Every structure is written in structure tokens, then in C-alpha cells.
CSV table of C-alpha atoms in Angstrom, one decimal:
chain,number,residue,atom,x,y,z
A,152,UNK,CA,0.0,0.1,-0.1
A,153,UNK,CA,1.4,3.3,-1.0
A,154,UNK,CA,1.9,6.5,1.4
A,155,UNK,CA,0.3,8.6,-1.1
A,156,UNK,CA,0.5,12.2,-0.2
A,157,UNK,CA,-0.3,12.2,3.4
A,158,UNK,CA,3.5,12.2,4.3
A,159,UNK,CA,4.9,14.0,1.7
A,160,UNK,CA,6.2,17.7,2.4
A,161,UNK,CA,6.1,20.8,-0.1
A,162,UNK,CA,9.4,22.9,-0.3
A,163,UNK,CA,9.2,26.4,1.0
A,164,UNK,CA,9.9,28.5,-2.1
A,165,UNK,CA,10.7,32.4,-2.1
A,166,UNK,CA,7.1,33.4,-1.5
A,167,UNK,CA,6.5,31.4,1.4
A,168,UNK,CA,9.9,32.4,2.9
A,169,UNK,CA,8.6,35.9,2.1
A,170,UNK,CA,5.1,35.8,4.0
A,171,UNK,CA,7.2,33.8,6.5
A,172,UNK,CA,9.0,36.8,7.0
A,173,UNK,CA,6.2,39.0,7.0
A,174,UNK,CA,4.7,37.0,9.6
A,175,UNK,CA,7.5,36.9,11.7
A,176,UNK,CA,7.9,41.2,11.3
A,177,UNK,CA,3.9,41.3,11.9
A,178,UNK,CA,4.4,39.7,15.6
A,179,UNK,CA,7.9,41.9,16.2
A,180,UNK,CA,6.0,45.2,15.2
A,181,UNK,CA,2.5,44.1,16.9
A,182,UNK,CA,1.0,44.5,13.9
A,183,UNK,CA,-2.6,42.5,13.0
A,184,UNK,CA,-2.4,41.8,9.6
A,185,UNK,CA,-6.1,40.9,9.3
A,186,UNK,CA,-7.3,44.6,10.2
A,187,UNK,CA,-5.1,45.7,7.1
A,188,UNK,CA,-7.4,43.6,4.9
A,189,UNK,CA,-10.5,45.3,5.4
A,190,UNK,CA,-10.5,49.0,4.4
A,191,UNK,CA,-7.3,50.0,4.9
A,192,UNK,CA,-5.8,51.1,1.6
A,193,UNK,CA,-1.7,51.5,1.7
A,194,UNK,CA,-1.4,53.5,-1.7
A,195,UNK,CA,-1.6,57.2,-2.2
A,196,UNK,CA,-4.3,59.3,-3.6
A,197,UNK,CA,-2.0,60.5,-6.4
A,198,UNK,CA,-0.8,56.5,-7.0
A,199,UNK,CA,-4.3,55.9,-6.8
A,200,UNK,CA,-5.7,58.3,-9.6
A,201,UNK,CA,-2.5,57.6,-11.9
A,202,UNK,CA,-3.2,54.2,-11.8
A,203,UNK,CA,-7.0,54.5,-13.3
A,204,UNK,CA,-5.7,56.5,-16.3
A,205,UNK,CA,-4.0,53.1,-17.0
A,206,UNK,CA,-4.7,50.4,-15.3
A,207,UNK,CA,-3.1,47.5,-17.5
A,208,UNK,CA,0.3,49.4,-17.6
A,209,UNK,CA,-0.1,50.3,-14.3
A,210,UNK,CA,-0.6,46.4,-13.3
A,211,UNK,CA,2.4,45.4,-15.4
A,212,UNK,CA,4.6,48.5,-13.5
A,213,UNK,CA,3.5,47.3,-10.0
A,214,UNK,CA,4.3,43.1,-10.6
A,215,UNK,CA,8.3,44.3,-11.7
A,216,UNK,CA,8.1,46.1,-8.5
A,217,UNK,CA,7.0,43.3,-6.6
A,218,UNK,CA,9.1,41.0,-7.9
A,219,UNK,CA,11.9,43.4,-7.2
A,220,UNK,CA,10.9,44.0,-3.3
A,221,UNK,CA,10.4,40.2,-2.9
A,222,UNK,CA,14.2,39.5,-4.4
A,223,UNK,CA,16.3,40.0,-1.2
A,224,UNK,CA,19.6,40.1,-3.7
A,225,UNK,CA,18.4,43.0,-5.9
A,226,UNK,CA,18.8,46.3,-4.4
A,227,UNK,CA,18.4,48.3,-7.5
A,228,UNK,CA,15.9,48.7,-10.4
A,229,UNK,CA,16.1,50.0,-13.8
A,230,UNK,CA,12.8,51.4,-16.0
A,231,UNK,CA,13.0,51.8,-19.8
A,232,UNK,CA,12.7,55.0,-20.7
A,233,UNK,CA,9.2,56.4,-20.8
A,234,UNK,CA,7.3,60.0,-20.5
A,235,UNK,CA,7.6,62.1,-17.8
A,236,UNK,CA,3.6,61.3,-16.9
A,237,UNK,CA,4.6,57.3,-16.4
A,238,UNK,CA,7.8,58.3,-14.7
A,239,UNK,CA,5.7,60.2,-12.4
A,240,UNK,CA,3.5,57.3,-11.3
A,241,UNK,CA,6.6,54.9,-10.8
A,242,UNK,CA,8.1,57.6,-8.2
A,243,UNK,CA,4.5,57.3,-6.4
A,244,UNK,CA,4.6,53.7,-6.2
A,245,UNK,CA,8.0,53.5,-4.9
A,246,UNK,CA,7.2,56.1,-2.3
A,247,UNK,CA,4.6,53.9,-1.2
A,248,UNK,CA,6.5,50.5,-1.1
A,249,UNK,CA,9.1,52.1,0.8
A,250,UNK,CA,11.8,52.8,-1.6
A,251,UNK,CA,13.7,55.4,-3.0
A,252,UNK,CA,13.9,56.5,-6.9
A,253,UNK,CA,15.2,59.2,-9.2
A,254,UNK,CA,15.3,60.1,-13.0
A,255,UNK,CA,18.8,59.6,-14.5
A,256,UNK,CA,19.7,60.6,-17.9
A,257,UNK,CA,18.7,63.6,-19.8
A,258,UNK,CA,15.7,63.4,-22.6
A,259,UNK,CA,14.9,60.8,-24.4
A,260,UNK,CA,16.8,57.9,-22.4
A,261,UNK,CA,15.6,59.8,-19.5
A,262,UNK,CA,14.2,56.4,-17.0
A,263,UNK,CA,13.7,55.7,-13.5
A,264,UNK,CA,15.9,54.0,-11.0
A,265,UNK,CA,14.5,52.2,-8.0
A,266,UNK,CA,16.7,51.3,-4.6
A,267,UNK,CA,15.8,49.7,-1.5
A,268,UNK,CA,16.6,51.4,1.7
A,269,UNK,CA,16.1,50.4,4.9
A,270,UNK,CA,12.9,52.1,5.1
A,271,UNK,CA,11.4,49.1,3.3
A,272,UNK,CA,10.2,46.6,5.0
A,273,UNK,CA,7.7,44.3,3.0
A,274,UNK,CA,5.5,45.0,0.0
A,275,UNK,CA,1.6,46.1,0.6
A,276,UNK,CA,-0.1,43.0,0.8
A,277,UNK,CA,-3.3,44.6,-1.3
A,278,UNK,CA,-2.6,45.4,-4.8
A,279,UNK,CA,-3.3,48.8,-6.5
A,280,UNK,CA,-6.3,46.9,-8.1
A,281,UNK,CA,-7.9,45.8,-4.7
A,282,UNK,CA,-7.5,49.4,-3.6
A,283,UNK,CA,-9.1,50.9,-6.2
A,284,UNK,CA,-12.3,48.5,-5.3
A,285,UNK,CA,-12.4,49.6,-2.2
A,286,UNK,CA,-12.0,52.8,-2.8
A,287,UNK,CA,-14.8,53.1,-5.1
A,288,UNK,CA,-17.1,51.2,-2.7
A,289,UNK,CA,-16.5,53.5,0.2
A,290,UNK,CA,-16.9,56.7,-2.1
A,291,UNK,CA,-20.4,54.9,-3.4
A,292,UNK,CA,-21.6,54.1,0.1
A,293,UNK,CA,-20.1,57.8,1.4
A,294,UNK,CA,-22.0,59.6,-1.3
A,295,UNK,CA,-25.4,60.0,0.3
A,296,UNK,CA,-23.6,61.0,3.4
A,297,UNK,CA,-21.7,63.3,2.4
A,298,UNK,CA,-24.8,65.2,0.0
A,299,UNK,CA,-26.8,65.1,3.2
A,300,UNK,CA,-23.6,67.2,4.9
A,301,UNK,CA,-23.6,69.5,2.1
A,302,UNK,CA,-27.3,69.8,2.8
A,303,UNK,CA,-27.0,70.5,6.6
A,304,UNK,CA,-24.2,72.7,6.3
A,305,UNK,CA,-25.8,74.7,3.7
A,306,UNK,CA,-29.4,75.2,6.1
A,307,UNK,CA,-26.8,76.0,8.6
A,308,UNK,CA,-25.5,78.8,6.7
A,309,UNK,CA,-27.0,82.3,7.6
A,310,UNK,CA,-29.1,84.6,5.5
A,311,UNK,CA,-27.7,87.9,4.3
A,312,UNK,CA,-29.1,89.0,1.3
A,313,UNK,CA,-32.1,88.7,-1.0
A,314,UNK,CA,-32.4,87.4,-4.2
A,315,UNK,CA,-35.3,88.6,-6.7
A,316,UNK,CA,-36.5,86.4,-9.4
A,317,UNK,CA,-37.6,87.6,-13.0
A,318,UNK,CA,-37.0,91.0,-12.6
A,319,UNK,CA,-39.1,93.5,-15.1
A,320,UNK,CA,-37.7,94.3,-18.4
A,321,UNK,CA,-35.6,97.2,-18.6
A,322,UNK,CA,-35.4,97.4,-14.6
A,323,UNK,CA,-31.9,99.2,-14.1
A,324,UNK,CA,-30.4,99.4,-10.7
A,325,UNK,CA,-30.7,102.6,-10.1
A,326,UNK,CA,-34.3,102.6,-10.7
A,327,UNK,CA,-34.4,99.3,-7.8
A,328,UNK,CA,-32.4,101.0,-5.6
A,329,UNK,CA,-34.5,104.4,-5.7
A,330,UNK,CA,-37.9,102.5,-5.2
A,331,UNK,CA,-36.7,100.6,-2.5
A,332,UNK,CA,-35.0,102.7,-1.0
A,333,UNK,CA,-37.6,103.9,2.0
A,334,UNK,CA,-37.3,100.4,2.8
A,335,UNK,CA,-33.4,99.5,2.3
A,336,UNK,CA,-33.3,102.9,4.5
A,337,UNK,CA,-35.2,101.5,7.7
A,338,UNK,CA,-32.3,99.2,8.8
A,339,UNK,CA,-29.6,101.1,10.7
A,340,UNK,CA,-25.8,100.1,10.8
A,341,UNK,CA,-26.6,98.3,7.4
A,342,UNK,CA,-26.0,99.1,3.9
A,343,UNK,CA,-27.1,96.9,0.7
A,344,UNK,CA,-25.3,96.1,-2.5
A,345,UNK,CA,-27.1,95.4,-5.2
A,346,UNK,CA,-25.9,93.5,-8.2
A,347,UNK,CA,-27.3,91.3,-11.6
A,348,UNK,CA,-26.2,87.5,-12.1
A,349,UNK,CA,-25.9,85.7,-14.8
A,350,UNK,CA,-28.9,84.1,-14.6
A,351,UNK,CA,-30.6,87.3,-14.6
A,352,UNK,CA,-31.7,87.6,-11.2
A,353,UNK,CA,-31.1,90.4,-9.2
A,354,UNK,CA,-29.1,89.9,-5.3
A,355,UNK,CA,-29.3,92.7,-2.9
A,356,UNK,CA,-26.6,91.9,-0.1
A,357,UNK,CA,-26.4,93.1,3.5
A,358,UNK,CA,-23.2,94.3,5.1
A,359,UNK,CA,-22.1,96.5,7.9
A,360,UNK,CA,-22.8,100.5,7.2
A,361,UNK,CA,-19.1,101.2,7.8
A,362,UNK,CA,-15.7,99.3,9.0
A,363,UNK,CA,-16.4,100.4,12.2
A,364,UNK,CA,-19.9,98.8,12.7
A,365,UNK,CA,-19.8,94.9,14.2
A,366,UNK,CA,-22.6,93.3,13.7
A,367,UNK,CA,-23.1,89.5,13.8
A,368,UNK,CA,-24.4,87.0,11.3
A,369,UNK,CA,-27.2,86.6,13.4
A,370,UNK,CA,-28.3,89.9,13.7
A,371,UNK,CA,-27.7,90.5,10.2
A,372,UNK,CA,-30.3,87.7,9.3
A,373,UNK,CA,-33.0,88.8,11.8
A,374,UNK,CA,-32.8,92.3,10.1
A,375,UNK,CA,-33.3,91.4,6.8
A,376,UNK,CA,-36.4,89.1,7.9
A,377,UNK,CA,-37.9,91.8,9.8
A,378,UNK,CA,-37.1,93.7,6.1
A,379,UNK,CA,-38.5,91.3,4.0
A,380,UNK,CA,-42.4,91.9,4.4
A,381,UNK,CA,-42.0,96.0,3.5
A,382,UNK,CA,-39.7,95.2,0.7
A,383,UNK,CA,-41.7,92.7,-1.0
A,384,UNK,CA,-44.6,94.9,-0.7
A,385,UNK,CA,-42.9,97.7,-2.4
A,386,UNK,CA,-41.6,95.3,-4.8
A,387,UNK,CA,-44.9,93.8,-5.7
A,388,UNK,CA,-46.8,97.4,-5.9
A,389,UNK,CA,-44.3,98.5,-8.5
A,390,UNK,CA,-43.6,95.4,-10.1
A,391,UNK,CA,-40.0,95.2,-10.2
A,392,UNK,CA,-39.8,91.3,-9.8
A,393,UNK,CA,-42.4,88.7,-9.5
A,394,UNK,CA,-40.8,87.1,-6.4
A,395,UNK,CA,-38.3,88.1,-3.6
A,396,UNK,CA,-36.9,85.1,-1.2
A,397,UNK,CA,-34.0,85.2,1.1
A,398,UNK,CA,-30.7,83.9,0.4
A,399,UNK,CA,-27.1,83.4,1.9
A,400,UNK,CA,-24.1,84.6,-0.6
A,401,UNK,CA,-20.6,84.7,-0.2
A,402,UNK,CA,-17.8,87.2,-1.1
A,403,UNK,CA,-18.0,86.1,-5.2
A,404,UNK,CA,-22.1,86.3,-4.9
A,405,UNK,CA,-22.4,83.0,-5.0
A,406,UNK,CA,-25.6,81.8,-4.0
A,407,UNK,CA,-25.0,79.2,-1.2
A,408,UNK,CA,-28.8,78.9,0.4
A,409,UNK,CA,-32.2,79.3,-0.7
A,410,UNK,CA,-35.1,80.2,1.4
A,411,UNK,CA,-37.1,77.9,-0.8
A,412,UNK,CA,-34.5,75.3,-0.9
A,413,UNK,CA,-35.2,75.0,3.0
A,414,UNK,CA,-37.0,71.8,3.9
A,415,UNK,CA,-39.7,73.9,5.6
A,416,UNK,CA,-40.6,75.3,2.6
A,417,UNK,CA,-40.6,72.9,0.3
A,418,UNK,CA,-44.4,72.1,-1.3
A,419,UNK,CA,-47.3,73.5,0.5
A,420,UNK,CA,-48.5,76.8,0.1
A,421,UNK,CA,-45.5,78.8,0.6
A,422,UNK,CA,-43.7,77.4,-2.4
A,423,UNK,CA,-46.8,77.9,-4.6
A,424,UNK,CA,-47.2,81.7,-3.9
A,425,UNK,CA,-43.4,82.3,-4.3
A,426,UNK,CA,-44.4,81.0,-7.9
A,427,UNK,CA,-45.2,84.5,-10.5
A,428,UNK,CA,-48.9,84.0,-10.7
A,429,UNK,CA,-51.0,85.7,-13.3
A,430,UNK,CA,-52.1,89.2,-12.2
A,431,UNK,CA,-55.9,88.8,-11.5
A,432,UNK,CA,-58.3,91.8,-11.6
A,433,UNK,CA,-62.2,92.6,-10.5
A,434,UNK,CA,-64.6,92.4,-13.3
A,435,UNK,CA,-65.5,95.8,-14.8
A,436,UNK,CA,-68.7,96.8,-13.8
A,437,UNK,CA,-70.4,98.8,-16.3
A,438,UNK,CA,-71.4,101.9,-15.5
A,439,UNK,CA,-75.1,103.4,-15.3
A,440,UNK,CA,-76.2,104.7,-19.1
A,441,UNK,CA,-73.2,103.4,-20.2
A,442,UNK,CA,-73.3,100.9,-23.4
A,443,UNK,CA,-71.4,97.5,-23.1
A,444,UNK,CA,-69.0,97.1,-26.0
A,445,UNK,CA,-70.8,94.1,-26.9
A,446,UNK,CA,-74.1,95.7,-27.1
A,447,UNK,CA,-72.7,98.4,-29.7
A,448,UNK,CA,-71.0,95.7,-31.5
A,449,UNK,CA,-74.2,93.7,-31.6
A,450,UNK,CA,-76.2,96.7,-32.9
A,451,UNK,CA,-74.0,97.1,-35.7
A,452,UNK,CA,-73.7,93.9,-36.7
A,453,UNK,CA,-77.6,94.3,-37.0
A,454,UNK,CA,-77.9,97.4,-38.7
A,455,UNK,CA,-75.7,96.0,-41.4
A,456,UNK,CA,-77.4,92.5,-41.7
A,457,UNK,CA,-80.4,94.9,-42.1
A,458,UNK,CA,-79.1,97.1,-44.6
A,459,UNK,CA,-77.7,94.1,-46.5
A,460,UNK,CA,-81.2,92.8,-46.8
A,461,UNK,CA,-83.2,96.1,-47.8
A,462,UNK,CA,-80.3,96.3,-51.0
A,463,UNK,CA,-81.1,92.6,-51.7
A,464,UNK,CA,-85.0,93.9,-51.8
A,465,UNK,CA,-84.5,96.3,-53.9
A,466,UNK,CA,-82.3,94.6,-56.6
A,467,UNK,CA,-85.0,92.2,-56.7
A,468,UNK,CA,-87.9,94.7,-57.1
A,469,UNK,CA,-85.6,96.4,-59.9
A,470,UNK,CA,-87.3,96.0,-63.4
A,471,UNK,CA,-84.9,95.5,-65.9
A,472,UNK,CA,-85.2,97.2,-69.0
A,473,UNK,CA,-84.3,95.8,-72.5
A,474,UNK,CA,-83.9,99.1,-74.7
A,475,UNK,CA,-82.5,101.8,-71.7
A,476,UNK,CA,-82.4,104.5,-74.9
A,477,UNK,CA,-86.4,104.0,-75.5
A,478,UNK,CA,-86.9,104.2,-71.8
A,479,UNK,CA,-85.0,107.6,-71.3
A,480,UNK,CA,-86.4,108.9,-74.4
A,481,UNK,CA,-89.8,108.6,-72.6
A,482,UNK,CA,-88.9,109.7,-69.5
A,483,UNK,CA,-87.9,113.1,-71.1
A,484,UNK,CA,-91.2,113.5,-73.2
A,485,UNK,CA,-93.4,112.9,-70.5
A,486,UNK,CA,-91.0,115.7,-68.3
A,487,UNK,CA,-91.4,118.1,-71.4
A,488,UNK,CA,-95.0,117.4,-71.5
A,489,UNK,CA,-95.5,117.9,-67.3
A,490,UNK,CA,-93.4,121.4,-68.1
A,491,UNK,CA,-95.6,122.8,-71.2
A,492,UNK,CA,-98.9,122.0,-69.8
A,493,UNK,CA,-99.2,122.6,-66.2
A,494,UNK,CA,-103.2,123.0,-66.2
A,495,UNK,CA,-103.2,119.4,-67.3
A,496,UNK,CA,-100.7,118.6,-64.4
A,497,UNK,CA,-102.8,120.6,-62.2
A,498,UNK,CA,-105.9,118.8,-63.2
A,499,UNK,CA,-104.0,115.4,-62.9
A,500,UNK,CA,-102.8,116.2,-59.5
A,501,UNK,CA,-106.7,117.3,-58.3
A,502,UNK,CA,-107.5,113.9,-59.8
A,503,UNK,CA,-104.8,111.9,-58.1
A,504,UNK,CA,-106.0,114.5,-55.1
A,505,UNK,CA,-109.7,113.7,-55.2
A,506,UNK,CA,-109.0,110.0,-56.1
A,507,UNK,CA,-107.1,109.9,-52.5
A,508,UNK,CA,-109.9,111.7,-50.8
A,509,UNK,CA,-112.3,109.5,-52.2
A,510,UNK,CA,-110.3,106.3,-51.5
A,511,UNK,CA,-109.9,107.7,-48.2
A,512,UNK,CA,-113.5,108.0,-47.5
A,513,UNK,CA,-114.3,104.2,-49.0
A,514,UNK,CA,-111.9,103.0,-46.5
A,515,UNK,CA,-113.7,105.1,-43.5
A,516,UNK,CA,-115.9,103.2,-41.6
A,517,UNK,CA,-119.8,102.4,-42.0
A,518,UNK,CA,-120.5,104.5,-39.4
A,519,UNK,CA,-118.3,107.2,-40.7
A,520,UNK,CA,-120.1,107.1,-44.1
A,521,UNK,CA,-123.5,107.4,-42.4
A,522,UNK,CA,-122.2,110.6,-40.7
A,523,UNK,CA,-120.9,111.7,-44.0
A,524,UNK,CA,-124.4,111.0,-45.9
A,525,UNK,CA,-126.4,113.0,-43.2
A,526,UNK,CA,-123.7,115.9,-43.3
A,527,UNK,CA,-123.7,115.9,-47.1
A,528,UNK,CA,-128.2,116.2,-46.8
A,529,UNK,CA,-128.2,119.1,-44.5
A,530,UNK,CA,-125.8,121.0,-46.8
A,531,UNK,CA,-127.8,120.4,-49.8
A,532,UNK,CA,-131.0,121.3,-47.7
A,533,UNK,CA,-129.5,124.4,-46.7
A,534,UNK,CA,-128.0,125.2,-50.4
A,535,UNK,CA,-131.4,124.9,-51.6
A,536,UNK,CA,-132.9,127.5,-48.9
A,537,UNK,CA,-130.4,129.7,-50.1
A,538,UNK,CA,-131.2,129.1,-53.6
A,539,UNK,CA,-135.2,129.8,-52.7
A,540,UNK,CA,-134.5,133.2,-51.0
A,541,UNK,CA,-132.2,134.6,-53.8
A,542,UNK,CA,-135.1,133.5,-56.2
A,543,UNK,CA,-137.8,135.1,-54.4
A,544,UNK,CA,-135.7,138.3,-53.6
A,545,UNK,CA,-135.4,138.9,-57.5
A,546,UNK,CA,-139.4,138.7,-58.1
A,547,UNK,CA,-140.3,141.2,-55.1
A,548,UNK,CA,-138.2,143.3,-56.5
A,549,UNK,CA,-139.9,143.0,-59.8
A,550,UNK,CA,-143.7,143.6,-58.6
């Protein structure tokens, strides 16, 4: 029966000896190797940054340096000539390993030489690729925390100015200062600088009135908060801008905090009120005796329609004459005859008048006709009596 592999042992090679030395060194220096396997990164930020730019080439250079570190007999390592940015990576990586390095020879033969020194103890346990993965995961996990911290820092900044959104077209800083002078001058000890931002917004930043005036940041914030209602009323009444809010400004007029960004102002009526709403006006009441524009417009349309209908009827009633020259001649003859015979014209007129009277009498009611007959009979009797008297008078005179 063969012993197999139960009693065989592997010979310790160079890597095994290196690991044994590292364990002894860790015990001597009281270093826990397990503590350096978690999130510890033994490389500088510059080394990791340059390694990320060219990972494949960086792994090749790291492998050569690790082989050099594992060989106890090698004291110096020379690299081939390379550009300055690649030489910078080798210098940074050698520093992380505990080696000394220098660039030798002029261009284009300039290269990096690495030397072992008493500072060198052991090669880092983690490779560059492992360190990059640890750094990436750490940045991803800490990103929300960093963002939250930035928001907290922004919310803790003190308000020191106002932000005017959507200013009136053509508004100048001089006009704005003149219109808001009454409000801005009501805060003693403070002065205000008015400036346009590249976003076409306007900022009003507060500052002490003089260099000798000392005002705390909290006092400035309280003062501008008390000033906001009157300043907002002035801006709204004169239509200088659509909205105004508190803000925090740095020396370069960068806005580091806005009133609308605060959690207390997110959502709700405060945000709705800050938006530029269309101005509303009460419906205009029509005065007594004043015609509405809709009434006038309707009457004009009605008159135009009526006129159009009349023209249409007149056009339909027109008689089209085949021979207009003959018609004109007849009209001229009728006019000449009327002028030369006025008596006949008068008779015609009287006849027409009498006909009109007869028509009028015929159109009267039966009662009116009976009354007219009685009146006519009475007039005839009076006429006969008068005629009889006249006949008798000559007879008497003759006797």
C-alpha cells in the first residue's frame, strides 16, 4: 500500500519564505495583518489616480516592483525610458513601497531607477486593483452621507441678502435702489449692494454700513427677515420682480442657500405663493347709461345685416329694361309734357287728390260713412233754402 500524499511535504519557495518573514515581522511590530485586510489602502491618492488612468500598464509596473521587493539580492531596479507622467507614477508607487527612486539620464533616454533602503519592510498586502475597488465602494456608500452633510451645512448658513427672480424688463439697478430706498434705509447700521447675476436674477446683499460697525451674522439675518415684508410689498406694488426670497451669499455672490430650498418651505402654500402668478383684476362693472361693447357690436352687426337685406330686396324689385335708350326718351317726353301743360298737370294732381279723398272716404268705417251722408244732406237742404231765398228776392223787387 502506497503512502500517497499523507506524508509528503512541499518545499518552501521564495514566496513561502517571504510570507514567513512577513508574519514574523508583524509579530515583532505588533501588527495585526487581519486589520489591514479590510478597508485599509496602503497607497496614496496620487498613485490611485494615476493607476486609474491606465490600469493595464500600471499593473505591469506594479508586478515588476513586487518581484523586485521579493528578491532579497536585488538592490536596484531600472525601468526603460518613458514619458514624464509615467515616471511620476513610478516615483509615487516606489514611495508607497518604501523605496527610493530618481530619474536619470537626459531626454529622450531619461528613465527611473529604484533603490531599496532601510525604510523598506515589506510590500503592501493589497494590490492597486484591490485598493481601487475598496475606494470605489467606499465613495459610493459615502455619497449619500456627503450629500446630506452638504445640505445640512447649507441649511446652517446665515441669510444675508435677498434674491429677486424675473425682474421687470429694462429695470436698472438705479431704478430698483430708488424704488426700494424707503425700505432699505429703515435698517440702521446696514448697507445693501445690488447686483445682477448671470442668470438675470438680482441679489441684494447686506453688509455693515461702515468698517467700524460690528454686527453679528445672526443680527443681520434677523434684520433682513424683519425687512422682507415691507421690501416685498414695495417690489410687488411697483411690479419690479415676480418673487423675492431670502438667500445666503458668499463674497463672490454665489448663492449657497435659498429660502425655498429649506425643508420647511418645500411644498405647501409657501412654494405655490412664491411662484409668479398671473395678476388678477376684478370684473369691471358697466356704469349706468354706458353701453356695453358687446351691445354696440351687436347693434352694428344687426344694422349691417338689415341694410344688406334691404339692398337685396331693392335689387330684386328693379325692372330690367331691354331698351334703356327708349325708356330714357319716354321719361324726357313725360317731363317736357308736364312742363308745357301745367293745367293738365294740375288737373292730374287734383284728380289724384280727389281720388285719394275718395279712397280715404271709402276706407272709412260704415258709421263714418253714414255721418258723412247726413252732413251732405243737411248742406244740400241749406243750399236749396239759400237758392229759394235768392229767387224770391228778385221777384219781389220786380213787383
